[in-house]
Amino acid sequence: MRGERAGDGRVTFVFTPSAMPEAKQLFIGYLNAEQLQVTHGRPGSVERLVPTDEPLTCTTQAPPRHR
């Protein structure tokens, strides 16, 4: 995945399916209004590679900030 920033500041993510590791799938989660307020809009979404052979449990908890 790579991001391309447009002149208006918007970022488009470009995904390359052939680069996906075996037994993984892409998960994209969007933050709700409350989560966006806490993170000041950064990030607006969370992208992760997750295993295809086990259940995925989603929550409303924002991920920890990168340091």
Coordinates of C-alpha atoms in Angstrom, one line a residue:
M1 CA 0.0 0.0 0.0
R2 CA 1.2 3.5 -0.7
G3 CA -0.5 6.9 -0.3
E4 CA -0.7 9.6 -2.9
R5 CA -1.5 13.1 -1.7
A6 CA -3.4 15.4 -4.0
G7 CA -3.1 19.2 -4.1
D8 CA -6.1 19.6 -1.8
G9 CA -4.5 17.5 0.9
R10 CA -6.6 14.4 0.4
V11 CA -4.7 11.1 0.4
T12 CA -5.6 8.2 -1.9
F13 CA -4.4 4.8 -0.9
V14 CA -3.2 2.5 -3.7
F15 CA -3.3 -1.2 -3.0
T16 CA -1.4 -3.8 -5.0
P17 CA -3.2 -7.2 -4.7
S18 CA -0.2 -9.2 -5.9
A19 CA 1.8 -7.8 -3.0
M20 CA -0.7 -9.3 -0.4
P21 CA 1.1 -11.9 1.8
E22 CA -0.4 -15.4 1.7
A23 CA -3.1 -16.2 4.2
K24 CA -3.7 -12.5 4.9
Q25 CA -6.5 -10.1 4.1
L26 CA -6.7 -6.3 4.3
F27 CA -8.9 -4.8 7.0
I28 CA -9.8 -1.1 6.8
G29 CA -11.6 0.5 9.8
Y30 CA -12.9 4.0 9.8
L31 CA -12.9 6.1 13.0
N32 CA -16.2 7.5 14.3
A33 CA -16.7 11.2 15.0
E34 CA -15.6 10.8 18.7
Q35 CA -12.5 8.9 17.8
L36 CA -11.6 11.5 15.1
Q37 CA -11.9 14.2 17.7
V38 CA -9.5 12.5 20.1
T39 CA -6.9 11.9 17.3
H40 CA -7.5 15.3 15.7
G41 CA -8.4 13.6 12.5
R42 CA -5.2 11.6 12.3
P43 CA -5.6 8.9 11.5
G44 CA -9.0 8.9 9.9
S45 CA -8.8 5.2 9.2
V46 CA -6.8 2.2 10.3
E47 CA -5.4 -0.4 7.8
R48 CA -4.1 -3.7 9.0
L49 CA -3.2 -7.1 7.5
V50 CA -5.0 -9.7 9.4
P51 CA -5.0 -13.5 9.2
T52 CA -7.6 -15.3 7.0
D53 CA -7.7 -18.4 9.2
E54 CA -9.0 -17.0 12.5
P55 CA -12.0 -14.8 13.6
L56 CA -11.6 -11.0 13.5
T57 CA -13.2 -9.2 16.4
C58 CA -13.8 -5.5 15.9
T59 CA -14.3 -2.9 18.7
T60 CA -14.9 0.8 18.9
Q61 CA -11.6 1.3 20.6
A62 CA -9.2 3.5 18.7
P63 CA -5.7 2.0 18.2
P64 CA -2.8 3.3 20.2
R65 CA -0.9 6.3 18.7
H66 CA 2.4 5.6 16.9
R67 CA 5.3 7.1 18.7

